[in-house]
Every structure is written in structure tokens, then in C-alpha cells.
């Protein structure tokens, strides 16, 4: 198709999207302002590590449905399991055997989980975890780290961002902010609100890990589990856990992204902690809509109905939380993980990807201006201008040039379907993108960028 015709078709589709759907998508991370202007506004289908747009063009995909797909799109085994559950009726009037099997599967996988409630979205279960903590402890405040950008679409969290329109201040006034990897900042909140902290919620790791400075240089870091710290005796998560135990606050890990990537039993096992509550989602069912909050029995039982006379907590009640198709997909995904060392492949591919991109950036003389950040399982690329400042226009240009080569990389999420063929394709596309990147540093990015630069999701104005 002629590029001009293709772009015109894209614009027509984009217009239809924004006329029908506020924001043009059902997740802000999928919005037009998060991608180069040449990116297709719609995908039609996906298979393995690839997605196809409305013109039939194929893209090697590193977005992987916002990190929700870990085996690959349309995995035949997972699809077959979901179809088998569909034939049973999808969603019945009482709890189902599938629901019980899925709950017992998660309990068997995760050492800290004795009981579990399922839902369809991550925000549902993180908010449920906060409610559980407040019901169990009788306390008000919740602490979260400023370095982690998203926990829920509910007001208790969004009210702490610049996007406060429509949110009464009192809805988020009980959410307190500390700094990841700074135990002193968390201790200061506990000291300022003695006996009033219900919970501390955080992701175990992002590109930032709970390891002390200097650990990055150790052999094998952190491709092997880090359950104790040779430098301090405790990593940051272990420090948070100890502080929560001593203060009476619940220790909550949000494993929406780390779960089913860092380790089969969660990043909590990788880093040697046992939270009171954990939330999961995204990769647990290879893209099917399944999320979960689980934890130790004493805490989770605030939502039980089989203890006569105890005060009731309306914990989490969702019609579609126990939909059998998604839960069947989760059970099958867990089976594949057990039998095929999926997490081992994700670590290995990420390590190769980081090495290849780092080498090519150096070959183009761009080591100071294009960097790969984070451990192999959680990579991020950082783009810098000629002054060394982080640059969103250059990030957009890099993603734009990869798109021209058939690679979509808004961020880096790897699946089991990414193999050596995909690695080679990525390196070839990356090499060409670096050529343009180097020229843009010299001549100015605006001469090469087609359309506006991507923008932060959490900004007060469009």
C-alpha cells in the first residue's frame, strides 16, 4: 500500500476511535499520545510474538498487550483450555469446579497465599487489598512509593497523581508517599502516623531492584534469586517487611507485572519475602482477563461468611470474577510454566537483547545517549539528548524508526514466543534506528520526527 494512502486510512480509523471511545482506547497506555504518529491506531490480530494492523502489515511486538502476554499471542494450548471452559457454560450460578481448581493452583504456586479472590482487572484487586488491610487492622493510612507509577484507577491512588479532576481530596488524603529503596522515608511516615498505618503496598521491583548500590556489579546479578544481601543482610523488601511486622501494618506486594515473569512463585520468592497480601494479573493467564488478590488466611478471612457472629466486610464481589474461560486459561498457563521453564527463557532472551542493543549503541558511538536500564527481566531503554538530558522526542524517534522496520517497541516486554529469529530481526532494526538517532543528535530531532513526541500519561492537560 502507498504510504500516503496507508496514513490516510490510519487517520480515518483514528477519527472513528476517538469518536466512539474516550481516549481512543480502554487503557491510557494504548493511547495515541504514547506512540509515534506513524504507529497503526488499531491491530487486527496477534500470533506468537507478532501483531498485524488493519492493512495486513506485521510487527514484531514488544508491547505484548501491556505485558499481559507472556507465552505469546493466541497460544494454542491456552486457547484450547479456554474453549473447553466455554463449552461448560462460561459462568454458572454457583461457584464452579474450575473456580476451585484455579484458586488451589495459585495457592499451590505462591507460598504466601492461603486464600484467593479473583477479579477481571488489576485495579479491582489492588483496591480490594487496601480494603482488606483497613478492615483487618482498623487503621486508615496506606503507604506507596513515588517511583512506581500505577496501582489502581480508583480514587485512593489516582488522587495522588496530577490527574485529580473529579476526585474529592478526602479520597486520597489517606495515601502517603515514600521513596523506594529508602527505608528511612518509610520509617518517617510510620513515625509521623504512629499506630495509624494499615498497609505498605509496593511492587517488588521494576527497573529498580531492592538491592543495595553496588550489587549490580556482582557476577550473575540478578539473574539468580537474591534472598539475602551479602552487603547488609537484608534487601529493601526484607527491610520493609520487618518494619511492617514491627509496626502492625500489613505488607502488600503488587505483583501485577513481576508475577509470572521474575519467578514461577513470584518476585517475592526471588527476593526472599513473604507478604501478608499479594495482587496478581497480567501474565497469569497469557492475556485473558484474570486478576487475583491472595494472602495469609487470617487476613483474607475478613471477607469470609462461614464464621458466625463476626463483623462482615464486603470485600470483592464481581459477576465475572469467576468466569471459567479466563480461569481455565490461567490453569493451563501455570501448567506450561511448570513444565517449560518460561521464566528462564524470559531472563535469557532479555539478557541477549540487552547485550545486543548495548553493543550496537556503542558501535554507533551512542553509549552516552542510548542506554538499557534494569535487570534482564525488566528492561527499559533510556534516550538522552546531546546535553545528556532524558528526551521524550528522541524516545519517540527511536520507536518511530523501529516501526519503519516492522518492530513495535513502546517498552520492552518479552514472551516465550520471542526466539532467535526475533532477536536477529530486532538487532537489524535497531542498527538502522541507531543510524537515524545519531544523525538526529547532530542535526536536531525535529528534522527526523514525524508528528509530535509521546507525552506522559499523568499530565494535568491534554
Coordinates of C-alpha atoms in Angstrom, one line a residue:
X1 CA 0.0 0.0 0.0
X2 CA 1.1 3.5 -0.8
X3 CA 2.5 5.2 2.5
X4 CA 0.3 8.2 1.9
X5 CA -2.8 6.0 1.4
X6 CA -1.9 4.0 4.4
X7 CA -1.5 7.0 6.6
X8 CA -4.9 8.4 5.4
X9 CA -6.5 5.1 6.3
X10 CA -4.9 5.3 9.7
X11 CA -6.2 8.8 10.3
X12 CA -9.7 7.7 9.3
X13 CA -9.6 4.8 11.8
X14 CA -8.1 7.1 14.5
X15 CA -11.0 9.5 14.0
X16 CA -13.6 6.7 14.3
X17 CA -11.8 5.5 17.5
X18 CA -11.9 8.9 19.2
X19 CA -15.5 9.5 18.2
X20 CA -16.6 6.2 19.7
X21 CA -14.2 5.7 22.7
X22 CA -12.9 8.5 25.1
X23 CA -9.2 8.5 24.7
X24 CA -9.4 6.2 21.7
X25 CA -8.6 3.1 23.8
X26 CA -9.6 1.4 27.0
X27 CA -6.2 1.8 28.6
X28 CA -4.4 5.2 28.5
X29 CA -1.1 3.3 27.8
X30 CA -2.6 2.3 24.4
X31 CA -3.5 6.0 23.6
X32 CA -2.2 7.8 20.5
X33 CA -0.1 10.1 22.8
X34 CA 2.0 7.1 23.8
X35 CA 3.2 6.1 20.3
X36 CA 4.8 7.7 17.3
X37 CA 2.3 9.2 14.9
X38 CA 3.1 6.6 12.2
X39 CA 2.1 3.8 14.6
X40 CA -1.1 1.9 13.5
X41 CA -4.1 3.0 15.5
X42 CA -5.5 -0.5 15.5
X43 CA -4.3 -4.0 15.5
X44 CA -6.4 -6.7 14.0
X45 CA -4.8 -9.9 15.4
X46 CA -1.8 -11.3 17.1
X47 CA 0.0 -14.6 17.0
X48 CA 3.2 -15.6 18.8
X49 CA 5.4 -12.5 19.1
X50 CA 3.7 -10.7 16.2
X51 CA 0.7 -8.4 15.7
X52 CA -1.0 -7.3 12.4
X53 CA -2.5 -4.0 11.6
X54 CA -5.6 -3.1 9.5
X55 CA -3.5 -3.1 6.3
X56 CA -2.1 -6.6 6.9
X57 CA 1.3 -5.4 7.9
X58 CA 3.1 -7.5 10.5
X59 CA 5.0 -6.1 13.5
X60 CA 7.3 -7.8 15.9
X61 CA 5.7 -6.8 19.2
X62 CA 7.5 -5.9 22.4
X63 CA 4.4 -4.3 24.0
X64 CA 2.8 -7.8 24.4
X65 CA -0.6 -6.4 25.4
X66 CA 0.8 -4.1 28.1
X67 CA 2.9 -7.0 29.4
X68 CA -0.1 -9.3 29.9
X69 CA 1.0 -11.9 27.3
X70 CA 4.0 -14.0 28.4
X71 CA 3.7 -17.1 26.3
X72 CA 2.8 -15.4 23.0
X73 CA -0.4 -14.3 21.4
X74 CA -3.1 -16.9 20.7
X75 CA -1.2 -19.7 22.3
X76 CA -2.9 -22.8 21.0
X77 CA -2.7 -24.7 24.4
X78 CA -4.1 -21.8 26.4
X79 CA -6.8 -21.1 23.8
X80 CA -7.9 -24.8 23.8
X81 CA -8.2 -24.7 27.6
X82 CA -10.3 -21.5 27.5
X83 CA -12.6 -23.0 24.8
X84 CA -13.1 -26.2 26.9
X85 CA -14.3 -24.0 29.7
X86 CA -16.6 -22.1 27.4
X87 CA -18.3 -25.3 26.5
X88 CA -19.0 -25.9 30.2
X89 CA -21.1 -22.7 30.3
X90 CA -18.6 -19.8 30.9
X91 CA -20.2 -18.6 34.1
X92 CA -22.6 -20.5 36.3
X93 CA -25.0 -19.7 39.2
X94 CA -22.8 -21.2 41.9
X95 CA -19.1 -21.5 42.4
X96 CA -17.6 -23.9 39.8
X97 CA -15.0 -26.7 39.9
X98 CA -12.9 -24.5 37.6
X99 CA -13.0 -21.7 40.1
X100 CA -11.9 -24.0 42.9
X101 CA -9.1 -25.6 40.7
X102 CA -7.8 -22.1 39.8
X103 CA -7.8 -21.0 43.4
X104 CA -5.9 -24.1 44.5
X105 CA -3.5 -23.7 41.6
X106 CA -2.5 -20.2 42.8
X107 CA -2.3 -21.3 46.4
X108 CA 0.0 -24.2 45.4
X109 CA 2.2 -21.9 43.4
X110 CA 2.7 -19.0 45.8
X111 CA 3.9 -19.8 49.3
X112 CA 2.4 -16.7 50.9
X113 CA -1.1 -17.3 49.5
X114 CA -3.6 -19.4 51.6
X115 CA -6.8 -17.9 50.2
X116 CA -7.6 -16.0 47.0
X117 CA -10.3 -13.9 45.4
X118 CA -10.4 -13.5 41.6
X119 CA -11.5 -10.4 39.6
X120 CA -11.0 -9.2 36.0
X121 CA -8.8 -6.1 36.4
X122 CA -5.7 -5.3 38.4
X123 CA -7.2 -2.1 39.9
X124 CA -10.1 -4.2 41.3
X125 CA -7.7 -6.4 43.3
X126 CA -5.3 -3.7 44.5
X127 CA -8.2 -1.7 45.8
X128 CA -9.5 -4.9 47.4
X129 CA -6.1 -5.4 49.1
X130 CA -6.3 -1.9 50.6
X131 CA -9.9 -2.6 51.9
X132 CA -8.7 -5.9 53.4
X133 CA -5.8 -4.2 55.1
X134 CA -8.0 -1.4 56.6
X135 CA -10.7 -4.0 57.7
X136 CA -8.1 -6.2 59.3
X137 CA -6.1 -3.6 61.1
X138 CA -8.8 -1.0 61.7
X139 CA -6.3 1.7 60.6
X140 CA -6.6 4.4 57.9
X141 CA -3.3 5.2 56.1
X142 CA -1.7 3.4 53.2
X143 CA 1.9 4.0 52.0
X144 CA 3.1 3.6 48.4
X145 CA 6.4 4.6 46.7
X146 CA 6.5 7.6 44.4
X147 CA 8.8 5.8 41.9
X148 CA 6.1 3.3 40.9
X149 CA 3.6 4.9 38.5
X150 CA 0.4 3.0 38.8
X151 CA -1.5 0.9 41.3
X152 CA -5.2 1.5 40.6
X153 CA -7.7 3.6 38.6
X154 CA -9.5 4.1 41.9
X155 CA -9.5 7.4 43.7
X156 CA -7.3 6.4 46.6
X157 CA -4.4 6.2 44.1
X158 CA -5.2 8.4 41.1
X159 CA -5.8 11.3 43.6
X160 CA -2.1 11.2 44.3
X161 CA -1.2 11.9 40.7
X162 CA -1.6 15.2 38.7
X163 CA -4.9 13.9 37.4
X164 CA -7.2 14.9 40.3
X165 CA -10.1 16.1 38.2
X166 CA -13.3 14.5 39.6
X167 CA -11.7 13.2 42.7
X168 CA -12.6 14.6 46.2
X169 CA -9.4 15.3 48.1
X170 CA -10.5 13.2 51.0
X171 CA -10.5 10.1 48.8
X172 CA -6.7 10.2 48.5
X173 CA -5.7 12.1 51.7
X174 CA -5.0 8.8 53.4
X175 CA -2.5 7.7 50.8
X176 CA 1.1 8.5 51.9
X177 CA 4.2 8.6 49.7
X178 CA 7.6 7.3 50.4
X179 CA 10.7 6.5 48.3
X180 CA 11.6 3.1 47.0
X181 CA 14.9 1.8 48.3
X182 CA 14.9 4.5 51.1
X183 CA 13.8 2.7 54.3
X184 CA 14.2 5.9 56.2
X185 CA 11.5 7.7 54.2
X186 CA 9.1 4.9 55.1
X187 CA 10.1 4.9 58.7
X188 CA 9.4 8.6 58.8
X189 CA 5.8 8.0 57.7
X190 CA 5.3 5.4 60.3
X191 CA 6.8 7.7 63.0
X192 CA 4.5 10.6 61.8
X193 CA 1.4 8.4 62.0
X194 CA 2.0 6.0 64.9
X195 CA -0.5 3.2 65.1
X196 CA -2.4 4.6 62.0
X197 CA -0.7 2.8 59.1
X198 CA -2.9 0.0 57.7
X199 CA -0.5 -1.2 55.0
X200 CA 2.5 -0.6 52.8
X201 CA 2.0 -1.5 49.2
X202 CA 4.7 -1.7 46.6
X203 CA 5.9 -3.5 43.5
X204 CA 8.8 -5.8 44.4
X205 CA 10.9 -4.4 41.6
X206 CA 10.7 -2.5 38.3
X207 CA 13.9 -1.4 36.6
X208 CA 14.8 -0.6 40.1
X209 CA 15.5 -3.6 42.3
X210 CA 15.6 -3.8 46.1
X211 CA 19.3 -4.5 46.1
X212 CA 21.8 -2.1 47.7
X213 CA 24.0 0.0 45.4
X214 CA 27.0 -2.0 44.2
X215 CA 25.2 -5.3 43.9
X216 CA 24.8 -4.7 40.2
X217 CA 28.4 -5.4 39.7
X218 CA 28.3 -8.9 41.2
X219 CA 28.5 -11.9 39.0
X220 CA 25.1 -13.1 37.9
X221 CA 23.2 -10.2 39.3
X222 CA 20.3 -10.5 39.4
X223 CA 19.6 -13.5 37.1
X224 CA 19.7 -15.7 40.2
X225 CA 17.4 -15.3 43.2
X226 CA 18.5 -12.8 45.8
X227 CA 17.0 -14.0 49.0
X228 CA 19.6 -12.4 51.2
X229 CA 22.0 -9.4 50.9
X230 CA 25.7 -10.1 51.3
X231 CA 26.3 -6.4 52.0
X232 CA 23.6 -5.5 54.5
X233 CA 22.0 -8.8 55.4
X234 CA 18.6 -7.6 54.1
X235 CA 17.5 -6.3 50.8
X236 CA 15.0 -3.4 50.7
X237 CA 11.9 -5.6 50.6
X238 CA 13.1 -7.5 53.6
X239 CA 13.6 -4.2 55.4
X240 CA 10.0 -3.2 54.5
X241 CA 8.7 -6.5 55.7
X242 CA 10.5 -6.2 59.0
X243 CA 9.2 -2.6 59.5
X244 CA 5.6 -3.7 58.7
X245 CA 5.8 -6.6 61.2
X246 CA 7.1 -4.3 64.0
X247 CA 4.5 -1.6 63.4
X248 CA 1.4 -3.7 62.8
X249 CA 1.0 -2.6 59.2
X250 CA 0.3 -5.2 56.5
X251 CA 3.0 -5.8 53.9
X252 CA 1.4 -5.9 50.4
X253 CA 3.2 -6.7 47.2
X254 CA 1.7 -5.8 43.9
X255 CA 3.0 -8.5 41.5
X256 CA 0.8 -7.4 38.6
X257 CA 3.9 -7.1 36.4
X258 CA 6.6 -9.1 38.3
X259 CA 4.4 -12.1 38.8
X260 CA 4.9 -14.9 36.2
X261 CA 8.0 -13.1 35.0
X262 CA 10.7 -12.9 37.7
X263 CA 10.0 -16.4 39.1
X264 CA 7.3 -19.0 38.9
X265 CA 6.5 -18.4 42.6
X266 CA 6.7 -14.6 42.2
X267 CA 9.3 -11.9 42.7
X268 CA 8.5 -12.3 46.4
X269 CA 10.2 -15.8 46.3
X270 CA 13.0 -14.4 44.1
X271 CA 13.8 -11.8 46.8
X272 CA 13.0 -13.9 49.9
X273 CA 10.0 -12.2 51.5
X274 CA 6.5 -13.4 52.5
X275 CA 3.9 -10.6 52.2
X276 CA 0.6 -10.6 54.0
X277 CA -1.2 -9.9 50.8
X278 CA -0.3 -10.1 47.1
X279 CA -2.0 -9.0 43.9
X280 CA -1.5 -10.7 40.5
X281 CA -2.8 -10.1 37.0
X282 CA -1.4 -9.5 33.5
X283 CA 0.7 -12.5 32.6
X284 CA -1.0 -15.1 34.9
X285 CA -3.5 -16.1 32.1
X286 CA -1.5 -15.2 29.0
X287 CA -3.7 -12.2 28.2
X288 CA -7.0 -13.5 29.4
X289 CA -8.7 -11.2 31.9
X290 CA -7.8 -12.6 35.3
X291 CA -6.6 -10.8 38.4
X292 CA -6.2 -12.0 41.9
X293 CA -5.7 -10.9 45.5
X294 CA -4.4 -13.5 47.8
X295 CA -2.7 -13.8 51.2
X296 CA -2.5 -15.4 54.5
X297 CA -5.7 -17.0 55.8
X298 CA -6.1 -14.8 58.9
X299 CA -6.1 -11.7 56.8
X300 CA -8.1 -12.9 53.8
X301 CA -10.8 -14.2 56.1
X302 CA -12.1 -10.7 56.7
X303 CA -14.2 -11.5 53.6
X304 CA -15.4 -14.9 54.8
X305 CA -19.1 -15.7 55.6
X306 CA -18.5 -19.0 57.4
X307 CA -17.6 -17.5 60.8
X308 CA -21.0 -16.8 62.5
X309 CA -21.2 -13.6 64.5
X310 CA -18.1 -11.9 63.1
X311 CA -18.4 -8.5 61.6
X312 CA -18.9 -8.6 57.8
X313 CA -16.5 -7.0 55.2
X314 CA -17.9 -6.5 51.7
X315 CA -14.6 -7.5 50.2
X316 CA -14.8 -8.1 46.4
X317 CA -18.0 -9.2 44.6
X318 CA -17.8 -9.4 40.8
X319 CA -20.1 -11.2 38.5
X320 CA -17.3 -12.1 36.1
X321 CA -14.5 -12.7 38.5
X322 CA -15.0 -16.4 38.3
X323 CA -15.6 -16.6 34.5
X324 CA -14.4 -20.0 33.6
X325 CA -12.7 -19.2 30.3
X326 CA -10.1 -17.0 31.9
X327 CA -9.6 -19.2 34.9
X328 CA -9.1 -22.2 32.6
X329 CA -6.5 -20.2 30.7
X330 CA -4.7 -19.4 34.0
X331 CA -4.6 -23.1 35.0
X332 CA -3.1 -24.0 31.6
X333 CA -0.7 -21.1 31.7
X334 CA 0.5 -22.3 35.1
X335 CA 1.0 -25.8 33.8
X336 CA 3.1 -24.6 30.9
X337 CA 5.2 -22.5 33.3
X338 CA 5.8 -25.5 35.5
X339 CA 6.8 -27.8 32.6
X340 CA 8.8 -25.5 30.3
X341 CA 10.8 -23.0 32.5
X342 CA 9.1 -20.0 30.9
X343 CA 10.7 -17.6 33.3
X344 CA 14.1 -19.0 32.5
X345 CA 13.5 -18.2 28.8
X346 CA 12.3 -14.6 29.6
X347 CA 15.5 -14.0 31.6
X348 CA 17.7 -15.5 28.9
X349 CA 16.2 -13.6 26.0
X350 CA 16.3 -10.3 27.9
X351 CA 20.0 -10.8 28.7
X352 CA 20.7 -11.4 25.0
X353 CA 18.6 -8.4 24.0
X354 CA 20.4 -6.1 26.4
X355 CA 23.8 -7.3 25.3
X356 CA 23.0 -6.8 21.6
X357 CA 21.5 -3.4 22.0
X358 CA 24.3 -2.2 24.2
X359 CA 26.9 -3.4 21.7
X360 CA 25.2 -1.7 18.7
X361 CA 24.7 1.5 20.6
X362 CA 28.4 1.6 21.3
X363 CA 29.2 0.8 17.7
X364 CA 27.3 3.9 16.7
X365 CA 29.0 6.0 19.3
X366 CA 25.8 6.4 21.3
X367 CA 26.7 4.8 24.6
X368 CA 26.1 8.1 26.5
X369 CA 22.9 8.8 24.6
X370 CA 21.1 5.5 24.4
X371 CA 21.1 3.2 27.4
X372 CA 19.5 0.0 28.5
X373 CA 18.3 0.2 32.1
X374 CA 17.2 -2.5 34.6
X375 CA 17.7 -6.3 35.0
X376 CA 17.3 -8.6 32.0
X377 CA 13.7 -9.5 33.1
X378 CA 12.6 -5.8 33.3
X379 CA 14.4 -3.8 30.7
X380 CA 13.8 -0.2 29.8
X381 CA 15.6 2.0 27.2
X382 CA 16.6 5.5 28.1
X383 CA 17.1 8.1 25.4
X384 CA 19.2 11.2 26.0
X385 CA 19.8 14.4 24.0
X386 CA 23.2 15.9 23.3
X387 CA 23.3 17.6 26.7
X388 CA 22.7 14.2 28.4
X389 CA 19.1 15.0 29.5
X390 CA 16.4 12.4 29.1
X391 CA 14.5 13.1 25.9
X392 CA 10.9 12.0 25.0
X393 CA 11.3 13.3 21.4
X394 CA 14.3 11.0 21.0
X395 CA 12.4 8.2 22.6
X396 CA 9.7 8.8 20.0
X397 CA 12.2 8.9 17.2
X398 CA 13.7 5.6 18.2
X399 CA 10.3 3.9 18.4
X400 CA 9.4 5.5 15.1
X401 CA 12.4 4.2 13.3
X402 CA 11.9 0.7 14.7
X403 CA 8.3 0.8 13.4
X404 CA 9.6 1.5 9.9
X405 CA 11.5 -1.8 10.2
X406 CA 8.4 -3.6 11.5
X407 CA 9.3 -3.6 15.2
X408 CA 7.0 -2.1 17.8
X409 CA 8.8 -1.3 21.0
X410 CA 6.9 1.2 23.1
X411 CA 8.6 -0.6 26.1
X412 CA 10.3 -3.9 26.4
X413 CA 8.1 -6.9 27.3
X414 CA 9.3 -10.3 26.2
X415 CA 7.4 -13.6 25.8
X416 CA 8.2 -17.2 25.3
X417 CA 7.5 -16.7 21.6
X418 CA 10.4 -14.4 21.2
X419 CA 13.3 -16.5 19.9
X420 CA 16.5 -16.3 17.9
X421 CA 14.7 -15.3 14.7
X422 CA 13.0 -12.4 16.6
X423 CA 16.3 -11.4 18.2
X424 CA 18.0 -11.2 14.9
X425 CA 15.2 -9.1 13.4
X426 CA 15.3 -6.8 16.4
X427 CA 19.1 -6.3 16.0
X428 CA 18.8 -5.5 12.3
X429 CA 16.0 -2.9 13.0
X430 CA 17.9 -1.5 16.0
X431 CA 21.0 -1.0 13.9
X432 CA 19.1 1.1 11.3
X433 CA 17.3 3.1 14.1
X434 CA 20.7 4.0 15.7
X435 CA 21.9 5.4 12.4
X436 CA 19.0 7.9 12.3
X437 CA 19.3 8.5 16.1
X438 CA 23.0 9.6 15.6
X439 CA 22.0 12.0 12.8
X440 CA 19.2 13.5 14.9
X441 CA 21.7 14.2 17.8
X442 CA 23.8 16.2 15.4
X443 CA 21.1 17.9 13.2
X444 CA 18.2 18.1 15.6
X445 CA 15.5 15.6 16.3
X446 CA 12.7 17.8 14.9
X447 CA 14.2 17.2 11.4
X448 CA 13.5 13.5 11.6
X449 CA 10.5 13.1 13.8
X450 CA 7.2 12.6 12.0
X451 CA 4.5 14.1 14.2
X452 CA 4.5 15.1 17.9
X453 CA 6.6 13.4 20.6
X454 CA 5.0 11.0 23.0
X455 CA 3.8 12.5 26.3
X456 CA 3.5 11.3 29.9
X457 CA 0.2 9.7 30.8
X458 CA 0.0 11.5 34.1
X459 CA -0.2 15.1 33.0
X460 CA -2.8 17.7 34.0
X461 CA -3.6 18.9 30.5
X462 CA -4.0 17.2 27.1

